[in-house]
Coordinates of C-alpha atoms in Angstrom, one line a residue:
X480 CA -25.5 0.2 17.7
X481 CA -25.4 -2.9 15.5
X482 CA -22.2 -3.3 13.4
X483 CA -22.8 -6.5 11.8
X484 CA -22.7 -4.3 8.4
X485 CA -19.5 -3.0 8.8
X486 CA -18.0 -6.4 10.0
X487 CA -19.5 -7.9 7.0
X488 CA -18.1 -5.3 4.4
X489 CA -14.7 -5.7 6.0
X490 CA -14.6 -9.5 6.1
X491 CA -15.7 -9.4 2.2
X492 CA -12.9 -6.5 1.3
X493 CA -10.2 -7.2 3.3
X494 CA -7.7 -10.1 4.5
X495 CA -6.2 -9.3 8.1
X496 CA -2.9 -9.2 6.7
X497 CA -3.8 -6.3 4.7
X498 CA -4.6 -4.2 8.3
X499 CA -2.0 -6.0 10.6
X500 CA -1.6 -3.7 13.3
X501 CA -5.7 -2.4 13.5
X502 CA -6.7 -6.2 13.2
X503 CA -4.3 -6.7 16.1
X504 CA -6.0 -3.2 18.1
X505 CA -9.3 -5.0 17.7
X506 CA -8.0 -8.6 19.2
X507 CA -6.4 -7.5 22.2
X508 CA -8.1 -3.9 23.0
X509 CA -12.1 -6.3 22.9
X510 CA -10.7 -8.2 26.1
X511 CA -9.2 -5.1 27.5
X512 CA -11.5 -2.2 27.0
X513 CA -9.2 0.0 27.4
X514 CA -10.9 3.3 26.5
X515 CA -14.2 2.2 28.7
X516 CA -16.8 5.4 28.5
X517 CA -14.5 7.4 26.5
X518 CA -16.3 9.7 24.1
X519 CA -13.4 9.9 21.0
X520 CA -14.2 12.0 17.7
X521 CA -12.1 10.7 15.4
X522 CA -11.9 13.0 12.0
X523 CA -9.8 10.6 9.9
X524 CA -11.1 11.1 6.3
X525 CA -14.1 8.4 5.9
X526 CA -13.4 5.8 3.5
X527 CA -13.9 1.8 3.2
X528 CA -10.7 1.5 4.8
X529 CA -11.1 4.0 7.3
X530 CA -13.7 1.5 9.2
X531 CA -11.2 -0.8 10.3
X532 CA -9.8 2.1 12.6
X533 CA -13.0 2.7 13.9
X534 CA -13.7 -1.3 14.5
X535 CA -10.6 -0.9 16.4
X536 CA -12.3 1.9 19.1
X537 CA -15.3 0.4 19.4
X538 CA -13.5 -2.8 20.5
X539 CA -11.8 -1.0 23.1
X540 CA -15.1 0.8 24.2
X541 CA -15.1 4.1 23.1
X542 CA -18.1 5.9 22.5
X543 CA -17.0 6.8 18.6
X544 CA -18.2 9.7 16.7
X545 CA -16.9 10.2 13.4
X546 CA -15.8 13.6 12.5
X547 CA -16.3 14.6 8.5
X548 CA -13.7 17.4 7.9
X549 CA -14.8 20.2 5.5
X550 CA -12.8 20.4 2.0
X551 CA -12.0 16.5 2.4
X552 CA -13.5 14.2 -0.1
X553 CA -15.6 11.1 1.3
X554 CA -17.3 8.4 0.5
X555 CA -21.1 9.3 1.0
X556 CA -22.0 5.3 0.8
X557 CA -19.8 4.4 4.1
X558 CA -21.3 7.6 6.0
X559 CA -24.7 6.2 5.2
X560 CA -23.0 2.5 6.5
X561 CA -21.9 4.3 10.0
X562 CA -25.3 6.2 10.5
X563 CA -27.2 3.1 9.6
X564 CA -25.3 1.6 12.1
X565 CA -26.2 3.9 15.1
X566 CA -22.4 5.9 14.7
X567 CA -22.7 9.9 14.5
X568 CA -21.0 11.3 11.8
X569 CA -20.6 15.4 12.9
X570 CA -19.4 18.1 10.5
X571 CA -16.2 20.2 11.0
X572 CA -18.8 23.0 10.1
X573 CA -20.8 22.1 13.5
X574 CA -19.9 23.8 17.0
X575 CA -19.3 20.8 19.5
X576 CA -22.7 19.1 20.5
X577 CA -21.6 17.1 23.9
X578 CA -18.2 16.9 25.7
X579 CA -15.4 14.7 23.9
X580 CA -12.4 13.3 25.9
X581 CA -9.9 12.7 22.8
X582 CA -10.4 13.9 19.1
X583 CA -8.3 11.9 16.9
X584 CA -8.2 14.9 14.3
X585 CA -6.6 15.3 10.9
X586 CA -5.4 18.6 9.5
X587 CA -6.8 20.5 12.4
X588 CA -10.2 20.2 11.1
X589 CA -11.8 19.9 14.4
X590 CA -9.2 22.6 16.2
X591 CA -12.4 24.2 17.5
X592 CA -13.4 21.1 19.6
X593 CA -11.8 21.1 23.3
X594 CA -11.3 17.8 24.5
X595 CA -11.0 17.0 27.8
X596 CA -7.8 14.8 27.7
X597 CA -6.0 16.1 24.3
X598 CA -5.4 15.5 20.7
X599 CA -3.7 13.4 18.3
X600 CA -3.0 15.6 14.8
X601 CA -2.7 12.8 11.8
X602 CA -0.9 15.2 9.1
X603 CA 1.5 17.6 9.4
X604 CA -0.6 19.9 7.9
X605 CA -2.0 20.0 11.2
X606 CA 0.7 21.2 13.0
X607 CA 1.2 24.7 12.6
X608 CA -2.4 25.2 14.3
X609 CA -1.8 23.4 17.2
X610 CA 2.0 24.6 17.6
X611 CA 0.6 27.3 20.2
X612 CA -2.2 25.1 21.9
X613 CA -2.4 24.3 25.8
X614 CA -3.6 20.7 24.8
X615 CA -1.7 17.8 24.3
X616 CA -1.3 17.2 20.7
X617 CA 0.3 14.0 20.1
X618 CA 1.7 14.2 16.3
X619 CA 1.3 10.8 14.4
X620 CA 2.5 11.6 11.4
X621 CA 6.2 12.8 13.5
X622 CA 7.8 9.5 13.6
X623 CA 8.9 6.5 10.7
X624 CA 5.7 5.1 10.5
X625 CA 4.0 7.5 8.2
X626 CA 6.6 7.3 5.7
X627 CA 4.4 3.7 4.8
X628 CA 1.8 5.8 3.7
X629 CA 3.8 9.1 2.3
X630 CA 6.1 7.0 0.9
X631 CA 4.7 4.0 -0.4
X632 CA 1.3 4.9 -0.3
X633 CA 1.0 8.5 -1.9
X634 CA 3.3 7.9 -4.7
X635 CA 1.5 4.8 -5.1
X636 CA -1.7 6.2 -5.6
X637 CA -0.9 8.8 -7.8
X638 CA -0.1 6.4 -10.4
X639 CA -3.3 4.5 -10.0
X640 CA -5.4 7.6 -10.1
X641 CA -3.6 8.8 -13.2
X642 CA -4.3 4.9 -14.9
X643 CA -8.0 5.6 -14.1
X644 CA -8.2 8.9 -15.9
X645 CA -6.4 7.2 -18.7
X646 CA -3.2 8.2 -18.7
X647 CA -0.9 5.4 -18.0
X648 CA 2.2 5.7 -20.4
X649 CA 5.2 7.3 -18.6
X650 CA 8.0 5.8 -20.5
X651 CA 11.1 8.7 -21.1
X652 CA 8.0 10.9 -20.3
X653 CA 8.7 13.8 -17.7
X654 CA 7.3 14.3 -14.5
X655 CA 8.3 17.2 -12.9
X656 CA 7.6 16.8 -8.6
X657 CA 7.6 19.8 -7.0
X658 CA 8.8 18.9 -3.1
X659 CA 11.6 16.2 -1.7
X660 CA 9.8 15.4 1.4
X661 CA 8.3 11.7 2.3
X662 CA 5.7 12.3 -0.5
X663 CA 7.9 13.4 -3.3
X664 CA 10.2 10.6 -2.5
X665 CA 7.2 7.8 -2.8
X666 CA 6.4 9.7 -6.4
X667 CA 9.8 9.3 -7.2
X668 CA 10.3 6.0 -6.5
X669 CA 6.8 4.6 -8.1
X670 CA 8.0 6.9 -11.5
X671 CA 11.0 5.3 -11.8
X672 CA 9.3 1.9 -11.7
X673 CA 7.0 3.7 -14.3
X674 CA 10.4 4.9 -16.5
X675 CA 9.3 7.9 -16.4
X676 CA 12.0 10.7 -16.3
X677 CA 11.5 12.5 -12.9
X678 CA 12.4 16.2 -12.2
X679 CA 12.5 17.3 -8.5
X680 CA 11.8 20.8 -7.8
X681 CA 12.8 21.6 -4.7
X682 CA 15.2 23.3 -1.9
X683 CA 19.0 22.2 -2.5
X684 CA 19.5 21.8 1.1
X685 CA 16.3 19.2 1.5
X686 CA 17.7 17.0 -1.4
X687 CA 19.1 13.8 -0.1
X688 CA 21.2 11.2 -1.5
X689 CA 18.4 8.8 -2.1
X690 CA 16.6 11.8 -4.0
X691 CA 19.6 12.7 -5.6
X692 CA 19.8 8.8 -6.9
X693 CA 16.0 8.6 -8.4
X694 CA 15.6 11.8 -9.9
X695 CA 16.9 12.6 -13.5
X696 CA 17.4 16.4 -12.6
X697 CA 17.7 18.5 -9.2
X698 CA 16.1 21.8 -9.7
X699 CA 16.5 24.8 -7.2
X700 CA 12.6 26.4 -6.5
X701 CA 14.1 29.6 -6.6
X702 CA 15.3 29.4 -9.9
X703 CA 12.1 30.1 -11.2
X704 CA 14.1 30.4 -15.1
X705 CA 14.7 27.1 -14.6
X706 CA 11.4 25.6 -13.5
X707 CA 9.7 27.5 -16.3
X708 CA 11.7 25.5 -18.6
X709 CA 11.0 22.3 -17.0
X710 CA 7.8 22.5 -16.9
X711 CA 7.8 23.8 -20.8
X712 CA 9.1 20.1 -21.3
X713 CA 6.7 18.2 -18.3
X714 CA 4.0 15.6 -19.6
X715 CA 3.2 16.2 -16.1
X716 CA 3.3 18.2 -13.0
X717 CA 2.4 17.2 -9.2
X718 CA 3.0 19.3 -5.9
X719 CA 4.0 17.7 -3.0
X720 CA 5.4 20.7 -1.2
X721 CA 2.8 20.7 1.7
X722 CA 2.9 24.3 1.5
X723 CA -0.3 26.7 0.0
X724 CA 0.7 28.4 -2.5
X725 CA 3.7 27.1 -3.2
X726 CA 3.7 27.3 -6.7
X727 CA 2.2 30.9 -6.7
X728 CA 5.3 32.8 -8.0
X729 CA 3.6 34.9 -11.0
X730 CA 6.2 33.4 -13.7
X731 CA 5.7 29.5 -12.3
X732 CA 2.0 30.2 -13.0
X733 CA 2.6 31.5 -16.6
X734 CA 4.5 29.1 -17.3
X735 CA 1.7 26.7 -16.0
X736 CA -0.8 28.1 -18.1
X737 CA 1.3 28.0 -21.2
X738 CA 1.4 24.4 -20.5
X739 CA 0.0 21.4 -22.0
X740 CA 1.6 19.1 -19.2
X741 CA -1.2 17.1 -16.8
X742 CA -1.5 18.8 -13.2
X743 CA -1.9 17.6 -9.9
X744 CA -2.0 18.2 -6.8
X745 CA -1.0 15.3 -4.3
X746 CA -0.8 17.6 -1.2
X747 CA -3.6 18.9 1.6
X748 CA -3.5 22.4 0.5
X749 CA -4.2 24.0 -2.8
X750 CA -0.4 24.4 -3.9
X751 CA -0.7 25.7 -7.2
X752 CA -2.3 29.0 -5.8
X753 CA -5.3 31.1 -6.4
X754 CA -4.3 32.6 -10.1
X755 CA -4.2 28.9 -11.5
X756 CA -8.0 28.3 -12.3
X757 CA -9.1 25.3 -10.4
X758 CA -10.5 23.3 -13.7
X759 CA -6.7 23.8 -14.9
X760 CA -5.8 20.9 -12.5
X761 CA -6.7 17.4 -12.3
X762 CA -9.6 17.0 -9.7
X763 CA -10.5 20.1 -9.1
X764 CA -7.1 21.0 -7.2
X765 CA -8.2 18.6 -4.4
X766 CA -5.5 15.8 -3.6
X767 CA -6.0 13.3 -6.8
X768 CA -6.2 10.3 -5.2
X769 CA -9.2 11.4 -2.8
X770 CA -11.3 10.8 -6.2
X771 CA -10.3 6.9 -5.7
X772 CA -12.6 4.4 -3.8
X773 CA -9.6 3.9 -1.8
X774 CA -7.0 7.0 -1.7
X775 CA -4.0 5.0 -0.3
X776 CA -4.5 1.1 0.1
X777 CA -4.9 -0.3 3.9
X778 CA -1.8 -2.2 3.7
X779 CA 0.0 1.1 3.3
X780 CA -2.2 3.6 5.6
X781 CA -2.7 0.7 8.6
X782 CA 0.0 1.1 10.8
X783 CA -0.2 5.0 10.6
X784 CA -4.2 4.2 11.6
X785 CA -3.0 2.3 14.2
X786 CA -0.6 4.8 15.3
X787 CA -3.4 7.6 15.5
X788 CA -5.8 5.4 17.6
X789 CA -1.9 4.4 20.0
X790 CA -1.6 8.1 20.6
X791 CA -5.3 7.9 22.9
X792 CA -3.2 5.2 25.2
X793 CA -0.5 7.4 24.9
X794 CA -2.5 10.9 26.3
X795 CA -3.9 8.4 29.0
X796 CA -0.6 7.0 30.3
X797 CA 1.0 10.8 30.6
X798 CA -1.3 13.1 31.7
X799 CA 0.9 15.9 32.8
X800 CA 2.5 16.1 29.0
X801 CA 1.3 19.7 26.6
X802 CA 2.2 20.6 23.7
X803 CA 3.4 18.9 20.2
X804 CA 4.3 15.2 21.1
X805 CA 6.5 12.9 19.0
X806 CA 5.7 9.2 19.1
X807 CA 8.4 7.5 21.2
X808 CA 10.3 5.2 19.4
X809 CA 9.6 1.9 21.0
X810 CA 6.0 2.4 20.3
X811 CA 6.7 3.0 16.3
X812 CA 8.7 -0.2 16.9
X813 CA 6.2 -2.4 18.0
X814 CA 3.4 -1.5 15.6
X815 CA 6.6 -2.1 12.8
X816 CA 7.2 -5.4 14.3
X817 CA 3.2 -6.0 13.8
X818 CA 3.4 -4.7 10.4
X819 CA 6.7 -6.8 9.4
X820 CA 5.5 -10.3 11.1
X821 CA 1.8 -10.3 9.9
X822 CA 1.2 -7.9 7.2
X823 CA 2.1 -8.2 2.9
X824 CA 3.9 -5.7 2.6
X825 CA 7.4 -7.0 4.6
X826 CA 9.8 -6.4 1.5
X827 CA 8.5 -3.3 0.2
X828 CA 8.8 -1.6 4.1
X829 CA 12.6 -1.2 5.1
X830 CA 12.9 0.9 2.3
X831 CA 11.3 3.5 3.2
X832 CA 12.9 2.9 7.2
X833 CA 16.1 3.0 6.4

C-alpha cells in the first residue's frame, strides 16, 4: 500500500482545521494502533473528503476496504486514487469476499455483511434495517454531533448546488421544505440568510419553537388542500422528510406536476414517489448535493466522520452490548471540544447544540 497520493491530495485541499477531529484520529491513533489487524469495511459515500476518514483507519492499523454502496453517487476519480493505492474498493452488489471484523456502513448498504465484532450505521436511514439485528449496531447519526452536518451542512449545500445549476436568486421567493427534522432546519436557516420566504410542510407536533421562528408559514402534511396551494405558489420545492414516498399522496403529485416550481430532493430515499417522473426533479431524484465535488464540506461532515470511525473503539471496549447503540454523551463531548478548540467553524456550531 503506498498512500503518498492521498497524503498529497489532502495536504493540497485541505487545512487541518477544516478536519479537526479526523486530523486529531490520525495523530494520536499512528502511535497507538489501536485497531492492529483489524479488517474494517467502511461504506461511507467516497468523496475527496471522505479520505481523511480513511487516513484516519489506516493510522490506527486497520486493514481498510472501502465499501461503494449501490444508488450512492461517487467520485469515480478518488476510487481510481484508493485502488491505485493498493485500498479495495467492494460493491454493495458483491457477497462478502473474506471475513470483516467492523463495517462502518451507511444506510444499511452492506446489511448483508456479518462482521465479526458489530456495526456502526452513519444515517438514520439505516436504522429501521438493523432495528431487529443480533449485532451491535452503534448509531452515529443518534446523538448532537450529526446535527453539524444535517444542520449546517445539508442546508448548506443545497444552496450551493442550486447556485451551480444557476439558480441563485431567492429574495421574497418561496421555498416550500417538506420535513422539520435536523435537515429541514439547516434549509431553513441557510433560506432565511438567502431571504427567501420558507414554507415548512410538516407534522404539527414535530414543529419547534426554533422552526416556528424561521419559517414564514407552518403547514400541516395532512392538509393536502393546503400543500397544493403552496406549492401552486413555490419557486421551489425540497424533501427532507427521510421517508420514501412521502410526498406520494395522488393530489400532492398533481399538484407537482402542475407545477413550474424547481424540485429537489435533499433526502436518502426517493421522497417524491414513483408517479413523479424522475427527470421532473432536479438530479435525477438522487440527493442534489451528491452531484457536487464535495456534497457537504469537511468542516461540517468531520466530526460526524470522526464519530463513525469512535464507534469501532466503542464496539471494542463493550463487547457484551446488541442491538441499536446511542453514542454516550461524554464521547460527543470530546470530539465537540476537538471541533470547538481547533476547527473554523466555532461560531457557527452552538447553534445547532443548543
Amino acid at each position: 500500500m503506498d498512500v503518498t497520493r492521498i497524503d498529497a491530495l489532502i495536504a493540497a485541499t485541505y487545512r487541518p482545521a477544516d478536519y479537526p477531529v479526523c486530523h486529531a484520529q490520525a495523530r494520536e491513533w499512528s502511535a497507538l494502533r489501536p485497531l492492529e489487524n483489524l479488517t474494517v469495511l467502511d461504506a461511507t459515500p467516497i468523496f475527496r473528503n471522505t479520505l481523511v476518514k480513511h487516513r484516519a483507519l489506516l493510522a490506527a492499523g486497520a486493514r481498510l476496504i472501502v465499501g461503494r454502496a449501490t444508488g450512492f453517487p461517487c467520485d469515480d476519480g478518488i476510487v481510481r486514487l484508493l485502488r491505485d493505492s493498493g485500498i479495495p474498493v467492494v460493491a454493495s452488489t458483491e457477497e462478502p469476499t473474506e471475513p470483516v471484523d467492523v463495517v462502518l456502513d451507511c444506510a444499511a448498504s452492506f446489511i448483508h455483511w456479518t462482521p465479526r465484532v458489530g456495526v456502526v450505521e452513519l444515517t438514520r436511514s439505516g436504522v429501521p434495517k438493523y432495528a431487529d439485528s443480533d449485532a451491535a449496531v452503534f448509531v452515529a447519526d443518534s446523538g448532537r454531533i450529526k446535527r453539524i452536518e444535517t444542520c449546517l451542512g445539508t442546508g448548506e449545500s443545497y444552496f450551493r448546488a442550486m447556485k451551480a445549476l444557476g439558480h441563485s436568486a431567492w429574495k421574497d421567493r418561496t421555498l416550500v421544505i417538506f420535513g422539520s427534522g435536523k435537515v429541514g432546519l439547516g434549509l431553513l436557516t441557510y433560506a432565511r440568510q438567502a431571504q427567501a420566504r420558507p414554507v415548512v410542510v410538516t407534522q404539527p407536533n414535530t414543529v419547534t419553537d426554533k422552526v416556528r421562528e424561521l419559517a414564514a408559514a407552518v403547514i400541516d402534511c395532512t392538509d393536502t388542500a393546503a400543500v397544493a396551494a403552496a406549492i401552486a405558489e413555490a419557486y421551489a420545492v425540497v424533501t427532507a422528510t427521510g421517508v420514501a414516498g412521502a410526498l406520494a399522496d395522488p393530489l400532492i403529485t398533481a399538484a407537482l406536476l402542475r407545477s413550474d416550481a424547481l424540485l429537489a430532493n435533499m433526502g436518502v430515499e426517493d421522497e417524491y414517489g414513483e408517479a413523479l417522473p424522475a427527470d421532473r426533479v432536479l438530479n435525477g431524484k438522487r440527493t442534489l448535493n451528491f452531484q457536487l465535488d464535495e456534497p457537504t464540506h469537511l468542516k461540517y461532515i468531520d466530526a460526524t466522520l470522526g464519530l463513525h470511525n469512535e464507534g469501532i473503539l466503542y464496539l471494542l471496549r463493550h463487547p457484551a452490548e446488541r442491538g441499536l447503540i446511542e453514542p454516550p454523551a461524554d464521547l460527543e463531548e470530546r470530539l465537540l471540544d476537538i471541533t470547538r478548540r481547533q476547527g473554523c467553524i466555532g461560531t457557527e456550531l452552538e447553534t445547532v447544540l443548543q
